PDB file of C-alpha atoms in Angstrom:
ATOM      1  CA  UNK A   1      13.351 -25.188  91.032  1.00  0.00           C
ATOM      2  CA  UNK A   2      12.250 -22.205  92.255  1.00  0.00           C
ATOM      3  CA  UNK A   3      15.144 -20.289  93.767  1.00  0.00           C
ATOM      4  CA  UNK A   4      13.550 -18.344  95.909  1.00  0.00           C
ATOM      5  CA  UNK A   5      11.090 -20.878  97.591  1.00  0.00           C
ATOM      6  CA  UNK A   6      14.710 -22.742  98.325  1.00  0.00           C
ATOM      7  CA  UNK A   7      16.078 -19.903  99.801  1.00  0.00           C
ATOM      8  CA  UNK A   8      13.840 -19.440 102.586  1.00  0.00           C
ATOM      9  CA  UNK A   9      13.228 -23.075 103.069  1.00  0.00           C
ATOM     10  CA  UNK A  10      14.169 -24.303 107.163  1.00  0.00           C
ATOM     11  CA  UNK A  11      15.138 -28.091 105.913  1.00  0.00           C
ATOM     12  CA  UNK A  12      15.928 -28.762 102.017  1.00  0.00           C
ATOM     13  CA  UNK A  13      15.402 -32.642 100.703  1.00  0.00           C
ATOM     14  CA  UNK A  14      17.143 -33.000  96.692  1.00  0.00           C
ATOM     15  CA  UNK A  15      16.180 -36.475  95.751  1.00  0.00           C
ATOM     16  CA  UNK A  16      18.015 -37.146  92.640  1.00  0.00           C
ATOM     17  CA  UNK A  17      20.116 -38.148  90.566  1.00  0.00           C
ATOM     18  CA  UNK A  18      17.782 -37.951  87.630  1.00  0.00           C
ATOM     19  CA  UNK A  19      14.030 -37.818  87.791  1.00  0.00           C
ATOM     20  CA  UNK A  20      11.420 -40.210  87.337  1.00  0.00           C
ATOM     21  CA  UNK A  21      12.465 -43.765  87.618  1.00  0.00           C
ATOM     22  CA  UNK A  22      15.957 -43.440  87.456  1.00  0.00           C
ATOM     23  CA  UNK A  23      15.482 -41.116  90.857  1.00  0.00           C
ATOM     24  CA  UNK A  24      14.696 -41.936  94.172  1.00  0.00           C
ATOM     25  CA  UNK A  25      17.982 -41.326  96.083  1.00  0.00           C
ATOM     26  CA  UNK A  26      18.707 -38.741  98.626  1.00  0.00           C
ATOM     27  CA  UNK A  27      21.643 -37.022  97.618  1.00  0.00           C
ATOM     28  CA  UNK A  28      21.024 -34.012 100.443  1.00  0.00           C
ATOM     29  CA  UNK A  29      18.890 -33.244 103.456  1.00  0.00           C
ATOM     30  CA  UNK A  30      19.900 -30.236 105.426  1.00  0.00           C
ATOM     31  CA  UNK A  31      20.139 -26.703 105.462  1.00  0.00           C
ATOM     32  CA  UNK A  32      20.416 -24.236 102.713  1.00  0.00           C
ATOM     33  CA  UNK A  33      24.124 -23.338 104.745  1.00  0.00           C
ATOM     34  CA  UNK A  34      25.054 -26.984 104.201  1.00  0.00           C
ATOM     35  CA  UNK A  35      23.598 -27.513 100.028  1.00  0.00           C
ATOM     36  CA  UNK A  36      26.218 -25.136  98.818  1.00  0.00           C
ATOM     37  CA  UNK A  37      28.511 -27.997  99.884  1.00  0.00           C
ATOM     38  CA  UNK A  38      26.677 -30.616  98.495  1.00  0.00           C
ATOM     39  CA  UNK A  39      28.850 -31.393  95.326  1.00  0.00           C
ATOM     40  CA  UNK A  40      26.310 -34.572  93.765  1.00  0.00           C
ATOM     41  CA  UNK A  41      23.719 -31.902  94.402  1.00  0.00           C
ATOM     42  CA  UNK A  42      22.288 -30.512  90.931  1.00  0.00           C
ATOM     43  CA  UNK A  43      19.586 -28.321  92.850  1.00  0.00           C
ATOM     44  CA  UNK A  44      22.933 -27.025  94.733  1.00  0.00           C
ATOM     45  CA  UNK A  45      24.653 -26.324  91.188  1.00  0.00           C
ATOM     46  CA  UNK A  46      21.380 -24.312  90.482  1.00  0.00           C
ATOM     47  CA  UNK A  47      21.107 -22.499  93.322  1.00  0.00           C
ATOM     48  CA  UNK A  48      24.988 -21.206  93.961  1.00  0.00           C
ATOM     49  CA  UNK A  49      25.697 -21.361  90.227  1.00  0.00           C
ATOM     50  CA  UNK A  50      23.206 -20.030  88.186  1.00  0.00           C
ATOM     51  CA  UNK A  51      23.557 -16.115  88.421  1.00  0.00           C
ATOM     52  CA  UNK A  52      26.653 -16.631  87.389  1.00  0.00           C
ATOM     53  CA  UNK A  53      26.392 -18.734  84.636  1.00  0.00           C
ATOM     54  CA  UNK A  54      23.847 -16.798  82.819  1.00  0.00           C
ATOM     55  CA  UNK A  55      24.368 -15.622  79.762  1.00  0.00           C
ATOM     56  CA  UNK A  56      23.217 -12.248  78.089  1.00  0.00           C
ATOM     57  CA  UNK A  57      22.815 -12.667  74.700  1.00  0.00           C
ATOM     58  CA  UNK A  58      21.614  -9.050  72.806  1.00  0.00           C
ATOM     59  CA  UNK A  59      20.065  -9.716  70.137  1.00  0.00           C
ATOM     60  CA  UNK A  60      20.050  -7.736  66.828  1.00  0.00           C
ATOM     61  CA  UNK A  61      17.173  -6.207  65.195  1.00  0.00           C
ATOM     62  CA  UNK A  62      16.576  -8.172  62.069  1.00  0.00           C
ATOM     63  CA  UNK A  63      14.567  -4.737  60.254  1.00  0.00           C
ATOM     64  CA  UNK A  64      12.625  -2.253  61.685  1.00  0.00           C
ATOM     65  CA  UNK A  65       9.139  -0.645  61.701  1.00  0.00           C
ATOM     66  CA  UNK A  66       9.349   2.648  60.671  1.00  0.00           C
ATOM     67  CA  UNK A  67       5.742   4.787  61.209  1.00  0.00           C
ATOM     68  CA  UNK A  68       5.443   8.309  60.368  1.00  0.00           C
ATOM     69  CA  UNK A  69       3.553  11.620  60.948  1.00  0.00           C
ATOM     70  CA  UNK A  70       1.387   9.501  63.450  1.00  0.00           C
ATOM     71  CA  UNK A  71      -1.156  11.823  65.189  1.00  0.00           C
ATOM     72  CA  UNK A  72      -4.046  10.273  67.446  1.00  0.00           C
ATOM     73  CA  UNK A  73      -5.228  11.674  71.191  1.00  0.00           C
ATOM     74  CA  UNK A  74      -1.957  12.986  72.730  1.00  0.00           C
ATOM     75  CA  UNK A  75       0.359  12.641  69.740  1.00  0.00           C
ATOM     76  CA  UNK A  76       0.938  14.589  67.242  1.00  0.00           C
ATOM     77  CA  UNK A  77       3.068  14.688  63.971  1.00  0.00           C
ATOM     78  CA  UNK A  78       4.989  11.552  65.460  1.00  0.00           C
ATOM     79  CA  UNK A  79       7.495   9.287  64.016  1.00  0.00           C
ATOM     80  CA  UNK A  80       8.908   6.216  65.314  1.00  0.00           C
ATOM     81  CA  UNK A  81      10.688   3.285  64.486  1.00  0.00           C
ATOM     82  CA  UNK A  82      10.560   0.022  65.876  1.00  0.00           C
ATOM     83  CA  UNK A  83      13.348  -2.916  66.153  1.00  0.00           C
ATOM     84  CA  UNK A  84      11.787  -6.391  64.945  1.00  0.00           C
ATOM     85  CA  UNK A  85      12.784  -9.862  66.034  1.00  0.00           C
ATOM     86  CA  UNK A  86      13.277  -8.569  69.474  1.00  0.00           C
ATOM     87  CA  UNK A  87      11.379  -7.552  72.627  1.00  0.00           C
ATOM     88  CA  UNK A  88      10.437  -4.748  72.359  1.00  0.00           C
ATOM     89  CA  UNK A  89       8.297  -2.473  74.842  1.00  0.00           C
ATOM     90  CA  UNK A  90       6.790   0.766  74.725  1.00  0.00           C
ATOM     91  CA  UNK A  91       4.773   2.571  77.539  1.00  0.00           C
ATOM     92  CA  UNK A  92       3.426   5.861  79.004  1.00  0.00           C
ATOM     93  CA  UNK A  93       2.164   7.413  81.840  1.00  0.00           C
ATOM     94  CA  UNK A  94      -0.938   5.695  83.633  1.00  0.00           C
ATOM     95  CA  UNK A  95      -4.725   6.879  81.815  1.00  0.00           C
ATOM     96  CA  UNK A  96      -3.008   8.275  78.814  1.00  0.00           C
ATOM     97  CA  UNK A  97      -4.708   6.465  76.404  1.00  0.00           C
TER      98      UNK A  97
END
């Protein structure tokens, strides 16, 4: 389901209730106004429900990286430490090597 294909969609079909062979009824045809109505509706429960279902979950580091007296092009003397078994991003400015 892709939220925001729905969401700018004139007419919405949800054929359900489950996929495959067990699927093949239409449990909604209408506008996106009307789906948030439609209670057998699981593409409805996505839609209207989702944002507010979802669940941060922060996780911990589980160690760290720790580099020192790093110097290469623009840095010099650095140290730095890293958080592992997490996402983790670092970034600079455009061309800076």
């Amino acid at each position: 389901h892709e939220i925001d294909v729905i969401g700018h969609a004139d007419w919405i079909v949800d054929v359900g209730p489950k996929a495959g062979e067990l699927g093949g009824e239409i449990i909604f045809s209408g506008t996106l106004k009307d789906l948030a109505h439609a209670k057998q509706s699981q593409t409805a429960h996505y839609v209207f429900h989702h944002q507010r279902e979802k669940k941060l979950h922060h996780r911990q580091p589980s160690g760290w990286l720790h580099l020192g007296s790093l110097t290469k092009n623009n840095l010099t003397q650095l140290d730095v430490k890293f958080p592992l078994g997490v996402l983790c991003s670092v970034s600079g400015v455009s061309g800076s090597g």
